[in-house]
mmCIF file of C-alpha atoms and ligand atoms in Angstrom:
data_model
loop_
_atom_site.group_PDB
_atom_site.id
_atom_site.type_symbol
_atom_site.label_atom_id
_atom_site.label_comp_id
_atom_site.label_asym_id
_atom_site.label_seq_id
_atom_site.Cartn_x
_atom_site.Cartn_y
_atom_site.Cartn_z
ATOM 1 C CA UNK A 1 20.952 -10.356 -21.953
ATOM 2 C CA UNK A 2 19.322 -7.817 -24.118
ATOM 3 C CA UNK A 3 19.892 -4.214 -23.823
ATOM 4 C CA UNK A 4 16.943 -2.271 -25.433
ATOM 5 C CA UNK A 5 17.248 1.469 -25.503
ATOM 6 C CA UNK A 6 14.494 3.414 -24.451
ATOM 7 C CA UNK A 7 13.932 6.975 -26.441
ATOM 8 C CA UNK A 8 12.767 8.747 -23.678
ATOM 9 C CA UNK A 9 15.533 7.729 -20.886
ATOM 10 C CA UNK A 10 18.152 7.449 -23.493
ATOM 11 C CA UNK A 11 19.397 4.647 -22.276
ATOM 12 C CA UNK A 12 20.664 1.281 -22.538
ATOM 13 C CA UNK A 13 18.376 -0.909 -20.064
ATOM 14 C CA UNK A 14 18.060 -4.470 -19.602
ATOM 15 C CA UNK A 15 15.167 -6.491 -21.597
ATOM 16 C CA UNK A 16 13.468 -7.233 -18.052
ATOM 17 C CA UNK A 17 12.157 -3.883 -17.530
ATOM 18 C CA UNK A 18 10.300 -4.093 -20.908
ATOM 19 C CA UNK A 19 7.391 -5.617 -22.458
ATOM 20 C CA UNK A 20 6.514 -6.152 -25.662
ATOM 21 C CA UNK A 21 3.130 -4.519 -27.005
ATOM 22 C CA UNK A 22 2.591 -5.827 -30.707
ATOM 23 C CA UNK A 23 2.954 -4.852 -34.235
ATOM 24 C CA UNK A 24 3.154 -0.814 -34.668
ATOM 25 C CA UNK A 25 1.934 1.859 -36.792
ATOM 26 C CA UNK A 26 -1.534 0.608 -36.860
ATOM 27 C CA UNK A 27 -4.097 3.131 -36.742
ATOM 28 C CA UNK A 28 -7.858 2.585 -35.587
ATOM 29 C CA UNK A 29 -10.157 3.027 -38.212
ATOM 30 C CA UNK A 30 -12.056 6.695 -37.927
ATOM 31 C CA UNK A 31 -15.684 5.202 -37.715
ATOM 32 C CA UNK A 32 -15.721 1.582 -37.164
ATOM 33 C CA UNK A 33 -19.449 1.333 -37.737
ATOM 34 C CA UNK A 34 -18.850 1.558 -41.446
ATOM 35 C CA UNK A 35 -16.489 -1.032 -41.766
ATOM 36 C CA UNK A 36 -17.334 -4.615 -43.078
ATOM 37 C CA UNK A 37 -16.968 -7.587 -40.674
ATOM 38 C CA UNK A 38 -14.319 -8.567 -42.907
ATOM 39 C CA UNK A 39 -12.558 -5.262 -42.831
ATOM 40 C CA UNK A 40 -12.923 -5.238 -39.099
ATOM 41 C CA UNK A 41 -11.700 -8.333 -38.298
ATOM 42 C CA UNK A 42 -8.474 -7.781 -40.491
ATOM 43 C CA UNK A 43 -8.013 -4.717 -38.131
ATOM 44 C CA UNK A 44 -8.077 -6.468 -34.646
ATOM 45 C CA UNK A 45 -6.530 -9.487 -35.791
ATOM 46 C CA UNK A 46 -3.941 -9.790 -38.745
ATOM 47 C CA UNK A 47 -1.064 -8.729 -38.675
ATOM 48 C CA UNK A 48 2.309 -8.727 -41.387
ATOM 49 C CA UNK A 49 4.467 -11.168 -38.936
ATOM 50 C CA UNK A 50 7.377 -10.272 -41.743
ATOM 51 C CA UNK A 51 10.378 -12.671 -41.754
ATOM 52 C CA UNK A 52 13.071 -9.998 -41.314
ATOM 53 C CA UNK A 53 12.438 -6.011 -40.390
ATOM 54 C CA UNK A 54 9.450 -5.640 -37.894
ATOM 55 C CA UNK A 55 7.967 -2.232 -36.991
ATOM 56 C CA UNK A 56 6.482 -3.062 -32.981
ATOM 57 C CA UNK A 57 5.680 -1.616 -30.162
ATOM 58 C CA UNK A 58 7.505 -1.892 -26.536
ATOM 59 C CA UNK A 59 6.570 -0.511 -23.177
ATOM 60 C CA UNK A 60 9.681 0.578 -20.676
ATOM 61 C CA UNK A 61 7.182 -0.865 -17.818
ATOM 62 C CA UNK A 62 9.474 -0.785 -15.096
ATOM 63 C CA UNK A 63 11.085 2.181 -16.035
ATOM 64 C CA UNK A 64 9.563 5.613 -17.266
ATOM 65 C CA UNK A 65 6.242 3.971 -17.860
ATOM 66 C CA UNK A 66 6.391 4.679 -21.682
ATOM 67 C CA UNK A 67 5.257 3.199 -24.555
ATOM 68 C CA UNK A 68 7.841 3.309 -27.798
ATOM 69 C CA UNK A 69 8.628 1.957 -31.249
ATOM 70 C CA UNK A 70 11.300 -0.288 -32.273
ATOM 71 C CA UNK A 71 12.552 -1.556 -35.419
ATOM 72 C CA UNK A 72 14.187 -5.518 -34.872
ATOM 73 C CA UNK A 73 14.694 -8.015 -37.151
ATOM 74 C CA UNK A 74 12.598 -10.852 -36.356
ATOM 75 C CA UNK A 75 15.230 -13.410 -37.599
ATOM 76 C CA UNK A 76 18.502 -11.928 -35.965
ATOM 77 C CA UNK A 77 16.248 -10.495 -32.731
ATOM 78 C CA UNK A 78 18.312 -7.875 -33.060
ATOM 79 C CA UNK A 79 17.368 -4.429 -32.410
ATOM 80 C CA UNK A 80 18.142 -1.789 -34.985
ATOM 81 C CA UNK A 81 17.159 1.531 -33.641
ATOM 82 C CA UNK A 82 13.694 2.781 -31.297
ATOM 83 C CA UNK A 83 11.849 5.957 -31.333
ATOM 84 C CA UNK A 84 9.152 7.526 -29.835
ATOM 85 C CA UNK A 85 5.500 6.948 -30.565
ATOM 86 C CA UNK A 86 4.080 9.077 -32.767
ATOM 87 C CA UNK A 87 7.102 9.247 -35.109
ATOM 88 C CA UNK A 88 6.895 8.360 -38.786
ATOM 89 C CA UNK A 89 8.284 4.615 -40.159
ATOM 90 C CA UNK A 90 11.725 5.110 -40.153
ATOM 91 C CA UNK A 91 13.022 4.902 -44.375
ATOM 92 C CA UNK A 92 15.153 2.034 -45.175
ATOM 93 C CA UNK A 93 18.229 4.290 -45.296
ATOM 94 C CA UNK A 94 17.738 4.842 -41.800
ATOM 95 C CA UNK A 95 17.620 1.858 -40.555
ATOM 96 C CA UNK A 96 20.463 0.647 -42.503
ATOM 97 C CA UNK A 97 22.310 3.561 -40.915
ATOM 98 C CA UNK A 98 21.322 2.871 -37.684
ATOM 99 C CA UNK A 99 22.369 -1.093 -38.284
ATOM 100 C CA UNK A 100 25.869 -0.470 -39.377
ATOM 101 C CA UNK B 1 -9.074 2.975 12.953
ATOM 102 C CA UNK B 2 -7.189 1.399 10.370
ATOM 103 C CA UNK B 3 -3.515 0.278 11.425
ATOM 104 C CA UNK B 4 -0.430 0.134 9.877
ATOM 105 C CA UNK B 5 1.399 -2.745 9.657
ATOM 106 C CA UNK B 6 4.863 -2.711 9.476
ATOM 107 C CA UNK B 7 6.576 -6.386 9.775
ATOM 108 C CA UNK B 8 10.368 -4.921 9.014
ATOM 109 C CA UNK B 9 10.221 -1.596 10.830
ATOM 110 C CA UNK B 10 13.764 -1.793 12.657
ATOM 111 C CA UNK B 11 14.591 -4.664 10.926
ATOM 112 C CA UNK B 12 18.748 -4.642 9.944
ATOM 113 C CA UNK B 13 21.074 -7.097 8.078
ATOM 114 C CA UNK B 14 24.966 -6.580 9.249
ATOM 115 C CA UNK B 15 28.067 -8.331 7.231
ATOM 116 C CA UNK B 16 30.989 -8.808 9.549
ATOM 117 C CA UNK B 17 33.687 -6.360 8.371
ATOM 118 C CA UNK B 18 30.702 -4.109 8.073
ATOM 119 C CA UNK B 19 31.198 -4.182 3.954
ATOM 120 C CA UNK B 20 27.470 -4.593 3.773
ATOM 121 C CA UNK B 21 24.650 -3.307 6.091
ATOM 122 C CA UNK B 22 21.033 -3.016 4.980
ATOM 123 C CA UNK B 23 18.412 -1.604 7.253
ATOM 124 C CA UNK B 24 14.625 -0.199 7.126
ATOM 125 C CA UNK B 25 14.822 3.407 6.218
ATOM 126 C CA UNK B 26 12.562 5.514 8.155
ATOM 127 C CA UNK B 27 9.458 6.318 7.098
ATOM 128 C CA UNK B 28 9.062 9.247 5.040
ATOM 129 C CA UNK B 29 6.303 11.081 2.989
ATOM 130 C CA UNK B 30 5.837 10.171 -0.395
ATOM 131 C CA UNK B 31 4.343 11.473 -3.072
ATOM 132 C CA UNK B 32 3.632 10.422 -6.688
ATOM 133 C CA UNK B 33 3.760 13.724 -8.822
ATOM 134 C CA UNK B 34 1.987 14.016 -12.334
ATOM 135 C CA UNK B 35 2.381 17.176 -14.443
ATOM 136 C CA UNK B 36 2.860 18.494 -18.020
ATOM 137 C CA UNK B 37 5.713 21.268 -19.472
ATOM 138 C CA UNK B 38 4.497 24.589 -18.060
ATOM 139 C CA UNK B 39 3.821 23.307 -14.699
ATOM 140 C CA UNK B 40 7.121 22.001 -13.654
ATOM 141 C CA UNK B 41 8.423 25.298 -12.568
ATOM 142 C CA UNK B 42 5.417 26.019 -10.122
ATOM 143 C CA UNK B 43 5.166 22.857 -8.689
ATOM 144 C CA UNK B 44 8.667 22.753 -7.819
ATOM 145 C CA UNK B 45 8.377 26.238 -5.923
ATOM 146 C CA UNK B 46 5.573 24.546 -4.043
ATOM 147 C CA UNK B 47 6.866 21.462 -3.385
ATOM 148 C CA UNK B 48 10.387 23.868 -2.348
ATOM 149 C CA UNK B 49 12.616 21.679 -4.627
ATOM 150 C CA UNK B 50 13.519 22.694 -8.491
ATOM 151 C CA UNK B 51 12.216 19.259 -9.398
ATOM 152 C CA UNK B 52 14.768 17.938 -12.107
ATOM 153 C CA UNK B 53 13.788 17.734 -15.880
ATOM 154 C CA UNK B 54 15.757 14.546 -17.128
ATOM 155 C CA UNK B 55 14.783 11.027 -16.362
ATOM 156 C CA UNK B 56 16.939 9.547 -13.787
ATOM 157 C CA UNK B 57 17.907 12.545 -12.613
ATOM 158 C CA UNK B 58 17.204 13.839 -8.743
ATOM 159 C CA UNK B 59 17.184 16.772 -6.659
ATOM 160 C CA UNK B 60 17.453 17.638 -3.381
ATOM 161 C CA UNK B 61 16.813 21.036 -1.057
ATOM 162 C CA UNK B 62 17.403 20.559 3.159
ATOM 163 C CA UNK B 63 15.769 16.855 3.691
ATOM 164 C CA UNK B 64 13.194 16.926 0.517
ATOM 165 C CA UNK B 65 14.267 14.872 -2.422
ATOM 166 C CA UNK B 66 12.358 14.930 -5.838
ATOM 167 C CA UNK B 67 13.284 11.672 -8.220
ATOM 168 C CA UNK B 68 12.325 12.269 -11.896
ATOM 169 C CA UNK B 69 10.889 8.960 -13.305
ATOM 170 C CA UNK B 70 9.295 9.606 -16.440
ATOM 171 C CA UNK B 71 8.812 12.435 -18.963
ATOM 172 C CA UNK B 72 6.083 13.649 -16.732
ATOM 173 C CA UNK B 73 6.203 11.998 -13.517
ATOM 174 C CA UNK B 74 7.938 12.784 -10.280
ATOM 175 C CA UNK B 75 8.137 10.872 -6.577
ATOM 176 C CA UNK B 76 8.194 13.958 -4.124
ATOM 177 C CA UNK B 77 10.065 12.520 -0.850
ATOM 178 C CA UNK B 78 9.811 14.584 2.225
ATOM 179 C CA UNK B 79 10.102 14.328 6.342
ATOM 180 C CA UNK B 80 6.540 12.771 7.822
ATOM 181 C CA UNK B 81 5.707 16.090 9.094
ATOM 182 C CA UNK B 82 5.572 17.831 6.173
ATOM 183 C CA UNK B 83 2.440 15.567 4.385
ATOM 184 C CA UNK B 84 -0.289 18.022 5.112
ATOM 185 C CA UNK B 85 1.825 21.428 3.894
ATOM 186 C CA UNK B 86 2.345 19.648 0.605
ATOM 187 C CA UNK B 87 -1.058 18.790 0.093
ATOM 188 C CA UNK B 88 -2.591 21.858 0.900
ATOM 189 C CA UNK B 89 -0.014 24.016 -1.273
ATOM 190 C CA UNK B 90 -0.305 21.731 -4.300
ATOM 191 C CA UNK B 91 -4.332 22.010 -3.748
ATOM 192 C CA UNK B 92 -3.692 25.602 -3.583
ATOM 193 C CA UNK B 93 -2.073 25.108 -6.934
ATOM 194 C CA UNK B 94 -4.460 23.091 -8.592
ATOM 195 C CA UNK B 95 -6.990 25.967 -10.238
ATOM 196 C CA UNK B 96 -3.967 27.170 -12.191
ATOM 197 C CA UNK B 97 -1.884 24.162 -13.153
ATOM 198 C CA UNK B 98 -4.108 21.208 -13.057
ATOM 199 C CA UNK B 99 -1.748 18.337 -11.955
ATOM 200 C CA UNK B 100 -2.442 14.770 -9.954
ATOM 201 C CA UNK B 101 -0.734 14.379 -6.774
ATOM 202 C CA UNK B 102 -0.921 11.051 -4.990
ATOM 203 C CA UNK B 103 -0.119 10.215 -1.333
ATOM 204 C CA UNK B 104 1.644 6.645 -1.832
ATOM 205 C CA UNK B 105 3.853 7.057 1.776
ATOM 206 C CA UNK B 106 2.062 4.259 2.774
ATOM 207 C CA UNK B 107 2.684 1.591 -0.125
ATOM 208 C CA UNK B 108 6.042 1.897 -0.034
ATOM 209 C CA UNK B 109 9.024 1.670 2.536
ATOM 210 C CA UNK B 110 12.673 2.599 1.955
ATOM 211 C CA UNK B 111 15.632 -0.077 2.248
ATOM 212 C CA UNK B 112 19.160 1.195 3.129
ATOM 213 C CA UNK B 113 22.144 -0.870 1.227
ATOM 214 C CA UNK B 114 25.247 0.468 2.286
ATOM 215 C CA UNK B 115 28.895 -0.823 2.268
ATOM 216 C CA UNK B 116 31.643 -1.709 -0.393
ATOM 217 C CA UNK B 117 29.855 -4.616 -1.245
ATOM 218 C CA UNK B 118 26.433 -2.656 -1.450
ATOM 219 C CA UNK B 119 26.200 -2.936 -5.558
ATOM 220 C CA UNK B 120 27.461 -6.805 -5.179
ATOM 221 C CA UNK B 121 24.662 -7.478 -3.271
ATOM 222 C CA UNK B 122 22.186 -5.444 -5.504
ATOM 223 C CA UNK B 123 23.629 -7.323 -8.429
ATOM 224 C CA UNK B 124 21.993 -10.766 -7.552
ATOM 225 C CA UNK B 125 18.577 -9.838 -8.408
ATOM 226 C CA UNK B 126 18.810 -6.339 -10.161
ATOM 227 C CA UNK B 127 19.656 -6.366 -14.035
ATOM 228 C CA UNK B 128 21.163 -2.394 -13.983
ATOM 229 C CA UNK B 129 24.071 -2.003 -15.248
ATOM 230 C CA UNK B 130 24.929 -0.399 -11.723
ATOM 231 C CA UNK B 131 28.962 0.902 -12.938
ATOM 232 C CA UNK B 132 27.184 3.381 -15.167
ATOM 233 C CA UNK B 133 24.804 4.774 -12.759
ATOM 234 C CA UNK B 134 25.784 7.848 -11.267
ATOM 235 C CA UNK B 135 25.782 8.903 -7.464
ATOM 236 C CA UNK B 136 22.746 11.077 -6.792
ATOM 237 C CA UNK B 137 20.561 8.825 -10.005
ATOM 238 C CA UNK B 138 17.501 7.172 -9.233
ATOM 239 C CA UNK B 139 15.316 4.983 -11.207
ATOM 240 C CA UNK B 140 12.549 2.795 -11.520
ATOM 241 C CA UNK B 141 13.655 -0.869 -12.511
ATOM 242 C CA UNK B 142 13.059 -4.158 -11.181
ATOM 243 C CA UNK B 143 14.640 -6.227 -8.457
ATOM 244 C CA UNK B 144 14.115 -10.234 -8.707
ATOM 245 C CA UNK B 145 10.363 -10.121 -9.693
ATOM 246 C CA UNK B 146 9.448 -6.779 -7.823
ATOM 247 C CA UNK B 147 9.489 -3.252 -8.794
ATOM 248 C CA UNK B 148 11.789 -1.083 -7.417
ATOM 249 C CA UNK B 149 12.673 2.680 -7.299
ATOM 250 C CA UNK B 150 16.371 2.411 -7.127
ATOM 251 C CA UNK B 151 18.119 5.747 -5.709
ATOM 252 C CA UNK B 152 22.250 5.891 -5.681
ATOM 253 C CA UNK B 153 22.821 8.276 -2.828
ATOM 254 C CA UNK B 154 26.498 7.697 -2.254
ATOM 255 C CA UNK B 155 29.172 5.776 -4.313
ATOM 256 C CA UNK B 156 28.404 2.891 -2.046
ATOM 257 C CA UNK B 157 25.362 3.978 -0.778
ATOM 258 C CA UNK B 158 21.610 3.133 -2.397
ATOM 259 C CA UNK B 159 18.014 3.060 -0.940
ATOM 260 C CA UNK B 160 15.304 0.447 -2.277
ATOM 261 C CA UNK B 161 11.966 1.914 -2.678
ATOM 262 C CA UNK B 162 9.661 -0.976 -2.827
ATOM 263 C CA UNK B 163 5.846 -1.605 -2.239
ATOM 264 C CA UNK B 164 4.686 -2.885 0.956
ATOM 265 C CA UNK B 165 3.804 -5.766 -0.383
ATOM 266 C CA UNK B 166 6.914 -7.405 -2.141
ATOM 267 C CA UNK B 167 8.813 -5.597 0.894
ATOM 268 C CA UNK B 168 9.585 -9.350 2.313
ATOM 269 C CA UNK B 169 10.341 -10.893 -0.509
ATOM 270 C CA UNK B 170 13.199 -8.174 -1.689
ATOM 271 C CA UNK B 171 14.378 -8.302 1.956
ATOM 272 C CA UNK B 172 14.315 -12.212 1.981
ATOM 273 C CA UNK B 173 16.862 -11.835 -1.009
ATOM 274 C CA UNK B 174 19.270 -9.651 0.140
ATOM 275 C CA UNK B 175 19.638 -11.692 3.334
ATOM 276 C CA UNK B 176 20.307 -14.069 0.938
ATOM 277 C CA UNK B 177 23.045 -12.218 -0.962
ATOM 278 C CA UNK B 178 24.687 -10.756 2.994
ATOM 279 C CA UNK B 179 24.963 -14.162 3.670
ATOM 280 C CA UNK B 180 26.998 -15.097 0.291
ATOM 281 C CA UNK B 181 28.522 -12.143 1.051
ATOM 282 C CA UNK B 182 29.792 -13.331 4.425
ATOM 283 C CA UNK B 183 30.989 -16.336 3.488
ATOM 284 C CA UNK B 184 32.505 -15.166 0.373
ATOM 285 C CA UNK B 185 30.641 -17.200 -2.168
HETATM 286 ZN ZN1 LIG C 1 12.155 4.698 -20.553
#
């Protein structure tokens, strides 16, 4: 079973306690009314879908209930690190350090 | 008048040699408390237990118990006759310390799992690493498909808090696990 570290519980917990919640660091436009249909469509539906490092949201739903962010490799399914929502995207160096 | 239906009350699963005993816990008062940083200390004073601040920790005083389930979430447990006092005391606190206190007494039932095979029985459906769970810890987790709160009361003593509507399912799995332990399979 995959173990995921919850940054709030500060513990590795079984994957079945969590749910995936899409790509992280997507901020809602401040004034959606001024957007074109194209821009609004891109905000709602278009995601980066990378091969490799992916920044994504998870929720410890059967635990502390909190949303947080994670860095996961979409090829190996390995988590590099997790961090609290609201924190900036970790740098390449930080991710490399977490992986080693 | 509403009538509570508690079909599992008084039930017990016992395995010979007393390696495992599973029974319904006596009913109690339960509250879910959501409160922010500076309110934690006064809320603890009102309840009568200093609220633990680390997720997964519990604190007890007399027959009252407080479980820290999340960064701003606690489950408070107390004897049945304390309910009105606690509710009134928190209501008086509300003007100064905004919070949310919800009575969830009727929503849940407690199941006590005890004995040297208690952890084995729980592992039949709970993915938590129980070796890593210290005595006195409590956490929300999952048991098969049902969300539970698991409290480790002692090395070989656990208490499951589960919604009434899931209790029968959890009970059935524990029954099967008890049977397997009896037959040593
Ligand atoms: Zn958590």
